[in-house]
Amino acid sequence: MVRVNGKHESEFGLVQVMGHTNPATPEFSNQWESIPGNSESYYFGTKIEPKPLSIPFLILDCTIEEAQERVDKYISIFMDDLGNPEEVELIYDYDLNRYYKARLISVSGPTRENYRMSSLELNFMAYDPHRYSTVQNDEVTWGSEVLTFSSSIYTLGHENSSAEFTLAGPGTIPVNVTGLALHPVIKIEGSATSLIIENAGKKIEIGTFDNASWIIDTGKYISWLNGTEKIIKMDKFMLRNGLNNIKFTGSNLNIEVTLRFRDRWL
């Protein structure tokens, strides 16, 4: 079965059947160019394409009118009040700790198989083809009411990627990333002189501040100082798969640091 924004199709009187589409990976488009007179071609990187998903359903033990009503109610959860497809979270029951962000692109059916049974298929596109953890990094804790700990992604004894630290001087913060490389959001409160954050040779140069609050979105290359957008020097700062040792350098450090991110996979 599949959950859409936390709701099962069974709540709408539908039954998922075998034959759904959920490829192991999205399609990859290699960018390359050949040069006349040269036997070699030159590779310029890979583009990860959107990922198509489809789910077939049956509608059983109801009249044609009742089947149509069930379909209408189910389709409505994918739409906004203008009738445009909204982005929804899709979670497959065999992959409960991860979700897709997808939009409905078409519906095949309902096809009336007979008076008491109808079928339809919903087709989606995950324009961002990644699967995301259902929890933030600091929520990977034993006793979680969201995680199942039934797969190899998060298991009993999983090392929590703690998100909150106090620094009274230069130091290194260890942070573990389970999935692919990602851009964290960093929150800093307190005071420091010439503060620099570094990971894998990439730096964020924040500078000097006193009794201030920073929010730095490394994915959007945007930072805010006390709620006002502030331009700072920032490399392509990412956390890589595995253990990251994030360095904080400067002087007169008296700061509280919070790192937030959501693990992701293809």
Short mmCIF file of C-alpha atoms in Angstrom, two decimals, residues 45-168:
data_model
loop_
_atom_site.label_atom_id
_atom_site.label_comp_id
_atom_site.label_asym_id
_atom_site.label_seq_id
_atom_site.Cartn_x
_atom_site.Cartn_y
_atom_site.Cartn_z
CA GLY A 45 28.45 15.71 -16.39
CA THR A 46 25.19 13.92 -15.73
CA LYS A 47 21.67 15.25 -15.34
CA ILE A 48 19.35 13.34 -13.02
CA GLU A 49 15.88 13.25 -14.60
CA PRO A 50 12.50 13.38 -12.81
CA LYS A 51 11.23 10.00 -11.65
CA PRO A 52 7.87 8.60 -12.89
CA LEU A 53 5.71 6.69 -10.42
CA SER A 54 2.41 4.91 -10.98
CA ILE A 55 -0.04 3.10 -8.71
CA PRO A 56 -2.94 0.88 -9.89
CA PHE A 57 -6.09 0.41 -7.81
CA LEU A 58 -9.28 -1.59 -7.73
CA ILE A 59 -12.62 -0.39 -6.40
CA LEU A 60 -14.62 -3.38 -5.17
CA ASP A 61 -18.11 -4.20 -3.92
CA CYS A 62 -19.86 -0.99 -4.85
CA THR A 63 -22.11 0.39 -7.50
CA ILE A 64 -20.79 2.46 -10.40
CA GLU A 65 -22.07 5.59 -8.69
CA GLU A 66 -20.34 4.69 -5.43
CA ALA A 67 -17.10 3.91 -7.30
CA GLN A 68 -17.14 7.34 -8.91
CA GLU A 69 -17.67 8.98 -5.54
CA ARG A 70 -14.68 7.13 -4.06
CA VAL A 71 -12.48 8.14 -7.00
CA ASP A 72 -13.53 11.80 -6.70
CA LYS A 73 -12.71 11.88 -2.98
CA TYR A 74 -9.34 10.21 -3.47
CA ILE A 75 -8.30 12.43 -6.38
CA SER A 76 -9.20 15.53 -4.36
CA ILE A 77 -6.29 14.98 -1.95
CA PHE A 78 -3.86 15.60 -4.83
CA MET A 79 -5.41 18.94 -5.84
CA ASP A 80 -5.53 22.48 -4.54
CA ASP A 81 -8.80 24.42 -4.46
CA LEU A 82 -8.16 25.65 -8.03
CA GLY A 83 -7.93 22.09 -9.35
CA ASN A 84 -4.16 22.17 -9.88
CA PRO A 85 -2.04 19.18 -8.78
CA GLU A 86 -0.28 19.85 -5.49
CA GLU A 87 3.01 18.41 -4.33
CA VAL A 88 2.28 15.48 -2.02
CA GLU A 89 4.35 13.07 0.04
CA LEU A 90 4.23 9.46 -1.16
CA ILE A 91 5.38 6.71 1.20
CA TYR A 92 5.40 3.06 0.15
CA ASP A 93 4.73 0.52 2.87
CA TYR A 94 7.94 -1.34 1.99
CA ASP A 95 9.97 1.88 2.45
CA LEU A 96 8.33 3.52 5.44
CA ASN A 97 11.26 5.69 6.52
CA ARG A 98 11.46 7.63 3.24
CA TYR A 99 9.11 9.65 1.07
CA TYR A 100 8.90 11.14 -2.42
CA LYS A 101 7.75 14.65 -3.23
CA ALA A 102 5.53 14.10 -6.27
CA ARG A 103 2.69 15.60 -8.31
CA LEU A 104 -0.18 13.84 -10.04
CA ILE A 105 0.21 14.08 -13.83
CA SER A 106 -2.60 11.83 -15.13
CA VAL A 107 -5.28 9.31 -14.16
CA SER A 108 -6.18 6.28 -16.26
CA GLY A 109 -9.75 5.24 -15.57
CA PRO A 110 -11.85 4.43 -13.78
CA THR A 111 -12.48 1.46 -16.07
CA ARG A 112 -15.67 -0.40 -15.24
CA GLU A 113 -14.66 -4.07 -15.23
CA ASN A 114 -18.16 -5.10 -14.27
CA TYR A 115 -21.04 -3.77 -12.21
CA ARG A 116 -19.29 -4.42 -8.88
CA MET A 117 -15.65 -3.67 -9.77
CA SER A 118 -13.76 -0.74 -11.28
CA SER A 119 -10.06 -0.05 -11.80
CA LEU A 120 -7.90 3.01 -12.22
CA GLU A 121 -4.23 3.96 -12.29
CA LEU A 122 -2.66 7.14 -10.94
CA ASN A 123 0.50 8.44 -12.58
CA PHE A 124 2.87 10.76 -10.73
CA MET A 125 6.11 12.59 -11.42
CA ALA A 126 8.72 13.21 -8.75
CA TYR A 127 10.40 16.27 -10.29
CA ASP A 128 12.84 16.06 -7.41
CA PRO A 129 13.68 12.34 -7.78
CA HIS A 130 15.21 11.97 -4.30
CA ARG A 131 13.66 10.06 -1.43
CA TYR A 132 13.78 11.99 1.84
CA SER A 133 13.89 10.77 5.42
CA THR A 134 10.58 11.14 7.23
CA VAL A 135 12.44 12.83 10.10
CA GLN A 136 15.07 15.51 10.56
CA ASN A 137 18.58 14.50 11.66
CA ASP A 138 17.97 15.28 15.35
CA GLU A 139 14.82 13.15 15.38
CA VAL A 140 16.63 9.85 14.65
CA THR A 141 16.16 8.51 18.15
CA TRP A 142 15.16 5.18 19.62
CA GLY A 143 11.54 5.46 20.66
CA SER A 144 10.61 7.56 17.62
CA GLU A 145 6.92 7.32 16.73
CA VAL A 146 7.73 8.00 13.06
CA LEU A 147 10.70 5.74 12.27
CA THR A 148 10.13 1.98 12.11
CA PHE A 149 13.79 0.82 12.48
CA SER A 150 12.74 -2.10 10.26
CA SER A 151 15.29 -1.47 7.49
CA SER A 152 19.05 -1.02 7.21
CA ILE A 153 18.69 2.78 6.94
CA TYR A 154 18.07 3.44 10.61
CA THR A 155 18.61 0.55 13.03
CA LEU A 156 18.64 0.06 16.78
CA GLY A 157 21.78 1.74 18.03
CA HIS A 158 21.95 4.15 15.07
CA GLU A 159 24.35 6.98 15.86
CA ASN A 160 22.17 10.06 16.23
CA SER A 161 23.33 13.04 14.17
CA SER A 162 23.01 15.39 17.11
CA ALA A 163 22.10 18.88 16.01
CA GLU A 164 22.85 21.15 18.99
CA PHE A 165 26.28 22.12 20.32
CA THR A 166 27.83 24.72 22.59
CA LEU A 167 31.24 26.14 21.70
CA ALA A 168 33.29 28.30 24.07
#
